[in-house]
Amino acid sequence: MKDKIKQLANDLAGEFVANRRHLHQNPELSYEEFKTQQYVATRLKEIGITPTEIANTGLVATIEGNNPSSKIVALRADMDALPIVEANDVPYKSLNQGVMHACGHDVHTASLLGVSKILYNLRNEFDGTVKLVFQPAEEKAPGGASVMIAEGALLNPAPSKMLGQHVAPNIPVGKIGFREGMYMASADELYFTVKGKGGHGAMPELGIDPVLITSHIIVALQQIISRNRNPRYPSVLTFGKVIANGATNVIPNEVYVEGTFRAMDEVWRADALARIKKMAEGIAESMGGTCEVFIQKGYPFLKNEPELTRRMKGAAVEYMGEENVIDLDIWLAAEDFAYYTHHVDSCFYRLGTRNEEKGIISGVHTPTFDIDESALEIGAGLMSWLAVSELAL
Ligand SMILES: [Zn+2]
Ligand SMILES: [Zn+2]
């Protein structure tokens, strides 16, 4: 089976690249993936697969093997692009000015289309069902994954296992990365408005200084990370925007603050968010001002089910060779695949796309991000192999 998949992936590699280039040239922003949805639907129908529209711009479909209800494994690709002006001078450069596939979601979508073709060809040779999940809007709250789940993407049929992959510009092409357990962080946005009473900088006694209040809040909140957090769970609190808008001699009326809180545990996350709100409000009040706290909750933390991840890593070793399968460190970025991981045993792994010799080294979300396209053959072939390995269990 493995050799058949490898052969098909190799035979079809040119098609994977063509699909990826079409998607790359025609990127669409989160929740606006209408043409992408149509493109994917057309390719699936050509193969012989009938997709169903979901979440406005998403698609689900199934490939039934023998004894289709024996086991169901879902495979996910995200399809949205970012508001970035592409700086690459390549023949497949974005034709949609100001929008760019700078996070590799074109690669994920093209890979899953490749998986669709490979596994449809081999459908008489495995037991169970492969569920294809093409989701919109990974990059934007509330996250396309949450909408997909709300609209039933994990029902009828309900998968017992789910896999997702993401390009990795820091991992050389030809290598794959896995991590068991907590892997990526929850990310919540914090917005504070600290109010005092402005006035002349020379007469602070007549006002209530929101700049000083804000300073105390920012310093004090770090103790939530250092004193309240269980050191076993990584967590980050960062404030990247503070606007006071006074002057050398003007105390402003209010200060506006924005930050991010990230965590690797849902109980701790809820506890920390409550502490942040209480402490910010309490400090402001004790100093005569007020602090309005608004928290925009983002994606949950991403957990890779350990046993499934161990099996997928083993299957990857069979497909790629031991030397090409690496262990990942935890990473406090967020990813909406995390929603699925709280509903079904899941494994989210990294596909190496870096090629220093070709100068392909830029990070995701940058105007010069690109991939070594030989990653597509691996992206499609390996995911096919991981799915049938799990179905064979
Ligand atoms: Zn991204
Ligand atoms: Zn991404």
Short mmCIF file of C-alpha atoms and ligand atoms in Angstrom, two decimals:
data_model
loop_
_atom_site.label_atom_id
_atom_site.label_comp_id
_atom_site.label_asym_id
_atom_site.label_seq_id
_atom_site.Cartn_x
_atom_site.Cartn_y
_atom_site.Cartn_z
CA MET A 1 0.00 0.00 0.00
CA LYS A 2 2.78 2.40 0.97
CA ASP A 3 4.55 1.85 -2.35
CA LYS A 4 1.32 2.35 -4.28
CA ILE A 5 0.74 5.65 -2.49
CA LYS A 6 4.32 6.76 -3.13
CA GLN A 7 3.99 5.89 -6.79
CA LEU A 8 0.69 7.75 -7.18
CA ALA A 9 2.06 10.79 -5.32
CA ASN A 10 5.04 10.80 -7.63
CA ASP A 11 2.94 10.35 -10.77
CA LEU A 12 0.54 13.13 -9.71
CA ALA A 13 3.13 15.58 -8.32
CA GLY A 14 2.83 17.87 -11.34
CA GLU A 15 -0.92 18.13 -10.77
CA PHE A 16 -0.41 18.97 -7.07
CA VAL A 17 1.94 21.78 -8.08
CA ALA A 18 -0.53 23.09 -10.68
CA ASN A 19 -3.32 23.11 -8.08
CA ARG A 20 -1.11 24.86 -5.57
CA ARG A 21 -0.06 27.49 -8.10
CA HIS A 22 -3.65 28.16 -9.12
CA LEU A 23 -4.64 28.62 -5.48
CA HIS A 24 -1.56 30.74 -4.80
CA GLN A 25 -2.39 33.04 -7.70
CA ASN A 26 -6.00 33.40 -6.61
CA PRO A 27 -5.88 33.91 -2.83
CA GLU A 28 -8.98 34.95 -0.90
CA LEU A 29 -9.35 36.39 2.58
CA SER A 30 -10.95 34.59 5.52
CA TYR A 31 -14.70 33.91 5.12
CA GLU A 32 -14.48 35.03 1.46
CA GLU A 33 -13.10 31.81 -0.10
CA PHE A 34 -15.86 31.53 -2.72
CA LYS A 35 -13.67 30.93 -5.77
CA THR A 36 -11.41 28.64 -3.79
CA GLN A 37 -14.44 26.64 -2.68
CA GLN A 38 -15.58 26.36 -6.30
CA TYR A 39 -12.12 25.34 -7.47
CA VAL A 40 -11.84 22.62 -4.83
CA ALA A 41 -15.40 21.41 -5.52
CA THR A 42 -14.68 21.18 -9.26
CA ARG A 43 -11.45 19.22 -8.73
CA LEU A 44 -13.21 16.84 -6.32
CA LYS A 45 -16.05 16.21 -8.78
CA GLU A 46 -13.52 15.49 -11.52
CA ILE A 47 -12.06 12.80 -9.29
CA GLY A 48 -15.52 11.34 -8.65
CA ILE A 49 -16.08 12.75 -5.17
CA THR A 50 -19.24 14.72 -4.32
CA PRO A 51 -18.56 17.53 -1.84
CA THR A 52 -21.13 19.25 0.40
CA GLU A 53 -20.95 22.96 1.10
CA ILE A 54 -20.70 23.95 4.76
CA ALA A 55 -19.80 27.04 6.79
CA ASN A 56 -20.59 29.25 3.78
CA THR A 57 -17.23 28.79 2.04
CA GLY A 58 -16.15 25.36 3.30
CA LEU A 59 -16.59 21.84 1.95
CA VAL A 60 -16.80 18.34 3.37
CA ALA A 61 -16.73 15.09 1.44
CA THR A 62 -16.10 11.41 2.05
CA ILE A 63 -14.16 8.67 0.31
CA GLU A 64 -15.66 5.34 1.26
CA GLY A 65 -13.46 2.28 1.28
CA ASN A 66 -14.63 -1.25 2.00
CA ASN A 67 -16.87 -1.60 5.03
CA PRO A 68 -17.17 2.22 5.19
CA SER A 69 -18.63 2.57 8.68
CA SER A 70 -15.90 0.48 10.35
CA LYS A 71 -13.77 3.54 11.08
CA ILE A 72 -13.72 7.16 10.00
CA VAL A 73 -10.63 9.34 9.83
CA ALA A 74 -10.98 13.06 9.01
CA LEU A 75 -8.31 15.07 7.20
CA ARG A 76 -8.34 18.85 7.32
CA ALA A 77 -7.01 21.62 5.09
CA ASP A 78 -7.51 25.34 5.66
CA MET A 79 -8.06 27.51 2.57
CA ASP A 80 -7.79 31.21 3.45
CA ALA A 81 -5.08 33.77 2.68
CA LEU A 82 -3.80 36.91 4.41
CA PRO A 83 -3.99 40.68 3.77
CA ILE A 84 -0.36 40.92 2.64
CA VAL A 85 1.11 42.32 -0.60
CA GLU A 86 3.18 39.50 -2.11
CA ALA A 87 6.82 40.48 -2.72
CA ASN A 88 7.89 37.27 -4.47
CA ASP A 89 8.79 37.57 -8.14
CA VAL A 90 7.48 34.19 -9.27
CA PRO A 91 5.27 33.09 -12.18
CA TYR A 92 2.55 32.10 -9.73
CA LYS A 93 2.55 35.42 -7.85
CA SER A 94 -0.80 36.52 -6.38
CA LEU A 95 -3.14 38.11 -8.93
CA ASN A 96 -5.31 39.45 -6.12
CA GLN A 97 -3.38 42.57 -5.11
CA GLY A 98 -3.03 42.89 -1.34
CA VAL A 99 -3.99 39.28 -0.64
CA MET A 100 -1.42 36.51 -0.35
CA HIS A 101 -1.19 32.87 0.61
CA ALA A 102 1.53 33.70 3.12
CA CYS A 103 0.69 30.92 5.59
CA GLY A 104 0.81 28.03 3.14
CA HIS A 105 -2.91 27.27 3.19
CA ASP A 106 -2.69 26.91 -0.60
CA VAL A 107 -0.24 24.08 0.10
CA HIS A 108 -2.57 22.44 2.62
CA THR A 109 -5.51 22.65 0.22
CA ALA A 110 -3.52 21.35 -2.77
CA SER A 111 -2.13 18.54 -0.62
CA LEU A 112 -5.59 17.47 0.52
CA LEU A 113 -6.79 17.55 -3.09
CA GLY A 114 -3.84 15.27 -3.83
CA VAL A 115 -4.83 12.97 -0.97
CA SER A 116 -8.36 12.91 -2.38
CA LYS A 117 -7.14 11.67 -5.74
CA ILE A 118 -4.70 9.14 -4.31
CA LEU A 119 -7.16 7.61 -1.86
CA TYR A 120 -10.07 7.65 -4.31
CA ASN A 121 -7.86 5.58 -6.63
CA LEU A 122 -7.12 3.17 -3.80
CA ARG A 123 -10.61 3.07 -2.25
CA ASN A 124 -11.04 -0.64 -2.89
CA GLU A 125 -7.87 -1.36 -0.96
CA PHE A 126 -8.67 0.04 2.49
CA ASP A 127 -11.41 -0.38 5.07
CA GLY A 128 -13.33 2.56 6.48
CA THR A 129 -14.01 6.12 5.37
CA VAL A 130 -11.79 9.11 4.82
CA LYS A 131 -13.56 12.38 5.55
CA LEU A 132 -12.20 15.42 3.74
CA VAL A 133 -12.56 18.73 5.58
CA PHE A 134 -11.78 21.87 3.58
CA GLN A 135 -12.31 24.73 6.00
CA PRO A 136 -12.35 28.49 5.57
CA ALA A 137 -10.95 31.25 7.76
CA GLU A 138 -8.20 29.78 9.88
CA GLU A 139 -6.65 33.25 10.18
CA LYS A 140 -9.55 35.21 11.59
CA ALA A 141 -11.71 35.04 14.73
CA PRO A 142 -13.78 33.14 15.60
CA GLY A 143 -11.92 30.70 13.31
CA GLY A 144 -13.44 28.70 10.48
CA ALA A 145 -12.93 25.47 12.42
CA SER A 146 -15.39 26.59 15.10
CA VAL A 147 -17.99 27.39 12.41
CA MET A 148 -17.37 24.04 10.69
CA ILE A 149 -17.92 22.18 13.96
CA ALA A 150 -21.04 24.23 14.79
CA GLU A 151 -22.46 23.34 11.37
CA GLY A 152 -21.81 19.64 11.82
CA ALA A 153 -18.49 18.96 10.08
CA LEU A 154 -17.73 16.33 12.72
CA LEU A 155 -21.10 14.56 12.33
CA ASN A 156 -22.64 12.27 9.69
CA PRO A 157 -20.28 10.54 9.61
CA ALA A 158 -18.47 11.36 12.85
CA PRO A 159 -14.71 10.77 12.64
CA SER A 160 -12.96 9.06 15.55
CA LYS A 161 -9.57 10.47 14.51
CA MET A 162 -8.51 13.67 12.78
CA LEU A 163 -5.29 14.80 11.13
CA GLY A 164 -4.06 18.20 9.99
CA GLN A 165 -0.78 19.41 8.57
CA HIS A 166 0.90 22.81 8.35
CA VAL A 167 3.86 24.04 6.35
CA ALA A 168 7.02 24.74 8.36
CA PRO A 169 9.48 27.23 6.82
CA ASN A 170 11.96 26.45 9.61
CA ILE A 171 12.07 22.71 8.77
CA PRO A 172 13.96 21.54 5.65
CA VAL A 173 11.83 20.08 2.88
CA GLY A 174 11.80 16.29 3.16
CA LYS A 175 11.35 16.33 6.92
CA ILE A 176 8.22 16.07 9.08
CA GLY A 177 7.71 17.20 12.69
CA PHE A 178 5.49 15.78 15.43
CA ARG A 179 4.74 16.57 19.03
CA GLU A 180 2.57 14.66 21.50
CA GLY A 181 0.30 16.44 23.94
CA MET A 182 0.13 20.22 24.22
CA TYR A 183 1.61 21.77 21.13
CA MET A 184 0.18 25.22 20.39
CA ALA A 185 -1.39 27.88 22.60
CA SER A 186 -4.77 29.41 23.20
CA ALA A 187 -4.72 33.10 22.27
CA ASP A 188 -7.04 35.70 23.80
CA GLU A 189 -6.97 39.39 22.99
CA LEU A 190 -7.01 41.92 25.82
CA TYR A 191 -8.34 45.47 25.47
CA PHE A 192 -8.19 47.87 28.46
CA THR A 193 -9.40 51.43 28.73
CA VAL A 194 -7.91 52.99 31.85
CA LYS A 195 -9.71 56.16 32.87
CA GLY A 196 -8.53 58.88 35.23
CA LYS A 197 -8.80 62.64 35.18
CA GLY A 198 -6.42 64.61 33.00
CA GLY A 199 -4.90 68.01 33.57
CA HIS A 200 -1.68 70.02 33.75
CA GLY A 201 1.42 67.89 34.17
CA ALA A 202 2.65 70.26 36.88
CA MET A 203 -0.42 69.72 39.04
CA PRO A 204 -0.98 65.95 39.31
CA GLU A 205 -2.66 66.44 42.69
CA LEU A 206 -5.70 67.88 40.91
CA GLY A 207 -6.19 64.88 38.64
CA ILE A 208 -6.01 61.11 38.53
CA ASP A 209 -3.11 59.97 36.36
CA PRO A 210 -4.18 57.07 34.09
CA VAL A 211 -0.62 56.69 32.79
CA LEU A 212 0.69 55.80 36.22
CA ILE A 213 -2.30 53.52 36.84
CA THR A 214 -1.62 51.74 33.53
CA SER A 215 2.06 51.34 34.43
CA HIS A 216 1.12 49.64 37.70
CA ILE A 217 -1.37 47.38 35.92
CA ILE A 218 1.14 46.26 33.28
CA VAL A 219 3.83 45.50 35.85
CA ALA A 220 1.48 43.83 38.31
CA LEU A 221 -0.20 41.54 35.78
CA GLN A 222 3.10 39.79 35.07
CA GLN A 223 2.89 38.25 38.52
CA ILE A 224 -0.07 36.21 37.28
CA ILE A 225 2.43 34.50 34.99
CA SER A 226 5.20 34.20 37.56
CA ARG A 227 3.20 33.53 40.76
CA ASN A 228 -0.21 32.07 39.92
CA ARG A 229 0.66 29.84 36.97
CA ASN A 230 1.65 26.24 37.45
CA PRO A 231 5.15 26.22 35.90
CA ARG A 232 4.22 22.99 34.12
CA TYR A 233 2.04 24.97 31.70
CA PRO A 234 3.76 27.56 29.49
CA SER A 235 1.95 30.87 29.29
CA VAL A 236 2.59 34.34 27.89
CA LEU A 237 1.19 37.79 28.64
CA THR A 238 2.30 40.54 26.25
CA PHE A 239 1.10 44.13 25.89
CA GLY A 240 2.02 45.50 22.47
CA LYS A 241 0.00 48.69 22.35
CA VAL A 242 -0.27 51.48 24.93
CA ILE A 243 -1.73 54.82 23.87
CA ALA A 244 -1.77 57.67 26.39
CA ASN A 245 -1.91 60.71 24.08
CA GLY A 246 -0.93 63.28 26.66
CA ALA A 247 2.22 65.41 26.28
CA THR A 248 5.32 66.31 28.29
CA ASN A 249 3.12 68.59 30.37
CA VAL A 250 -0.32 67.06 29.84
CA ILE A 251 -1.84 64.22 31.84
CA PRO A 252 -4.43 62.55 29.56
CA ASN A 253 -7.90 61.50 30.62
CA GLU A 254 -7.45 57.90 29.60
CA VAL A 255 -5.03 55.28 28.35
CA TYR A 256 -5.81 52.53 25.86
CA VAL A 257 -3.97 49.21 26.10
CA GLU A 258 -3.94 46.08 23.90
CA GLY A 259 -2.33 42.75 24.65
CA THR A 260 -2.43 39.00 24.19
CA PHE A 261 -2.70 36.18 26.70
CA ARG A 262 -1.62 32.67 25.68
CA ALA A 263 -1.87 29.39 27.53
CA MET A 264 -1.59 25.62 27.18
CA ASP A 265 -4.35 24.55 29.56
CA GLU A 266 -8.04 25.48 29.48
CA VAL A 267 -8.55 25.51 33.28
CA TRP A 268 -5.56 27.78 33.77
CA ARG A 269 -6.67 29.93 30.84
CA ALA A 270 -10.05 30.64 32.44
CA ASP A 271 -8.46 31.26 35.84
CA ALA A 272 -5.85 33.63 34.38
CA LEU A 273 -8.37 35.64 32.38
CA ALA A 274 -10.48 36.13 35.52
CA ARG A 275 -7.39 37.22 37.46
CA ILE A 276 -6.33 39.66 34.72
CA LYS A 277 -9.72 41.35 34.79
CA LYS A 278 -9.96 41.47 38.57
CA MET A 279 -6.43 42.75 39.09
CA ALA A 280 -6.61 45.43 36.38
CA GLU A 281 -9.94 46.70 37.69
CA GLY A 282 -8.81 46.53 41.30
CA ILE A 283 -5.55 48.40 40.77
CA ALA A 284 -7.29 51.17 38.83
CA GLU A 285 -9.96 51.50 41.47
CA SER A 286 -7.47 51.59 44.33
CA MET A 287 -5.75 54.49 42.60
CA GLY A 288 -8.94 56.46 42.02
CA GLY A 289 -9.54 55.55 38.41
CA THR A 290 -11.29 52.79 36.51
CA CYS A 291 -10.23 50.11 34.06
CA GLU A 292 -12.69 48.73 31.53
CA VAL A 293 -11.53 45.26 30.53
CA PHE A 294 -12.68 43.66 27.30
CA ILE A 295 -11.43 40.17 26.49
CA GLN A 296 -11.90 38.78 22.97
CA LYS A 297 -11.56 35.05 23.41
CA GLY A 298 -9.64 33.30 20.65
CA TYR A 299 -8.79 29.70 19.80
CA PRO A 300 -8.25 27.07 22.52
CA PHE A 301 -4.87 25.43 23.00
CA LEU A 302 -3.99 22.64 20.59
CA LYS A 303 -3.49 19.16 22.02
CA ASN A 304 -2.19 16.24 20.03
CA GLU A 305 -3.63 13.00 21.38
CA PRO A 306 -0.49 11.16 22.52
CA GLU A 307 -1.24 7.61 21.31
CA LEU A 308 -2.51 8.71 17.91
CA THR A 309 0.47 11.05 17.52
CA ARG A 310 2.88 8.24 18.42
CA ARG A 311 1.26 5.99 15.82
CA MET A 312 1.35 8.74 13.16
CA LYS A 313 4.99 9.40 13.93
CA GLY A 314 5.71 5.70 13.53
CA ALA A 315 3.85 5.62 10.23
CA ALA A 316 5.78 8.70 9.08
CA VAL A 317 9.04 6.92 9.91
CA GLU A 318 7.90 4.03 7.70
CA TYR A 319 7.14 6.44 4.87
CA MET A 320 9.98 8.95 5.23
CA GLY A 321 12.75 7.13 7.10
CA GLU A 322 13.73 7.68 10.72
CA GLU A 323 16.19 10.48 9.90
CA ASN A 324 13.43 12.58 8.33
CA VAL A 325 10.99 12.57 11.24
CA ILE A 326 11.75 15.09 13.95
CA ASP A 327 10.34 16.13 17.33
CA LEU A 328 8.80 19.57 17.60
CA ASP A 329 9.05 21.98 20.49
CA ILE A 330 5.90 23.59 21.85
CA TRP A 331 5.00 26.84 20.15
CA LEU A 332 2.86 29.59 21.65
CA ALA A 333 1.32 30.62 18.36
CA ALA A 334 -2.37 29.78 17.88
CA GLU A 335 -4.09 27.65 15.24
CA ASP A 336 -7.80 26.98 14.90
CA PHE A 337 -7.25 23.25 14.26
CA ALA A 338 -7.18 23.34 18.08
CA TYR A 339 -11.01 23.38 18.10
CA TYR A 340 -11.10 19.94 16.48
CA THR A 341 -8.58 18.59 18.99
CA HIS A 342 -11.07 19.24 21.81
CA HIS A 343 -13.75 17.19 20.02
CA VAL A 344 -11.93 14.24 18.47
CA ASP A 345 -8.54 12.54 18.98
CA SER A 346 -6.28 14.56 16.72
CA CYS A 347 -2.76 14.96 15.42
CA PHE A 348 -1.47 18.19 13.89
CA TYR A 349 1.99 17.89 12.37
CA ARG A 350 4.46 19.99 10.41
CA LEU A 351 5.52 19.61 6.80
CA GLY A 352 9.04 20.88 6.10
CA THR A 353 9.09 23.43 3.25
CA ARG A 354 12.47 25.16 3.70
CA ASN A 355 15.23 25.10 1.10
CA GLU A 356 18.21 27.28 1.95
CA GLU A 357 19.99 26.56 -1.33
CA LYS A 358 17.04 27.97 -3.23
CA GLY A 359 16.74 30.87 -0.77
CA ILE A 360 13.36 29.65 0.51
CA ILE A 361 13.72 30.72 4.12
CA SER A 362 11.07 33.38 4.85
CA GLY A 363 8.67 32.86 7.72
CA VAL A 364 4.91 32.50 7.43
CA HIS A 365 2.94 35.79 7.38
CA THR A 366 5.77 37.61 5.57
CA PRO A 367 5.58 39.06 1.99
CA THR A 368 8.41 36.77 0.83
CA PHE A 369 7.06 33.50 2.20
CA ASP A 370 7.27 30.63 -0.30
CA ILE A 371 7.82 26.88 -0.23
CA ASP A 372 9.94 24.28 -1.94
CA GLU A 373 7.19 22.72 -4.04
CA SER A 374 8.64 19.23 -3.73
CA ALA A 375 6.90 19.36 -0.33
CA LEU A 376 3.58 18.85 -2.12
CA GLU A 377 4.37 15.27 -3.15
CA ILE A 378 5.22 14.54 0.48
CA GLY A 379 2.29 16.54 1.84
CA ALA A 380 -0.20 14.53 -0.23
CA GLY A 381 1.53 11.16 -0.11
CA LEU A 382 2.34 11.14 3.58
CA MET A 383 -1.14 12.28 4.62
CA SER A 384 -2.64 9.50 2.47
CA TRP A 385 -0.37 6.97 4.13
CA LEU A 386 -1.11 8.25 7.65
CA ALA A 387 -4.86 8.01 6.98
CA VAL A 388 -4.79 4.44 5.63
CA SER A 389 -2.37 3.37 8.39
CA GLU A 390 -4.83 4.58 11.00
CA LEU A 391 -7.79 3.00 9.18
CA ALA A 392 -5.95 -0.32 9.05
CA LEU A 393 -5.64 -0.41 12.83
ZN ZN B 1 -1.19 31.85 9.59
ZN ZN B 2 -1.62 28.75 8.89
#
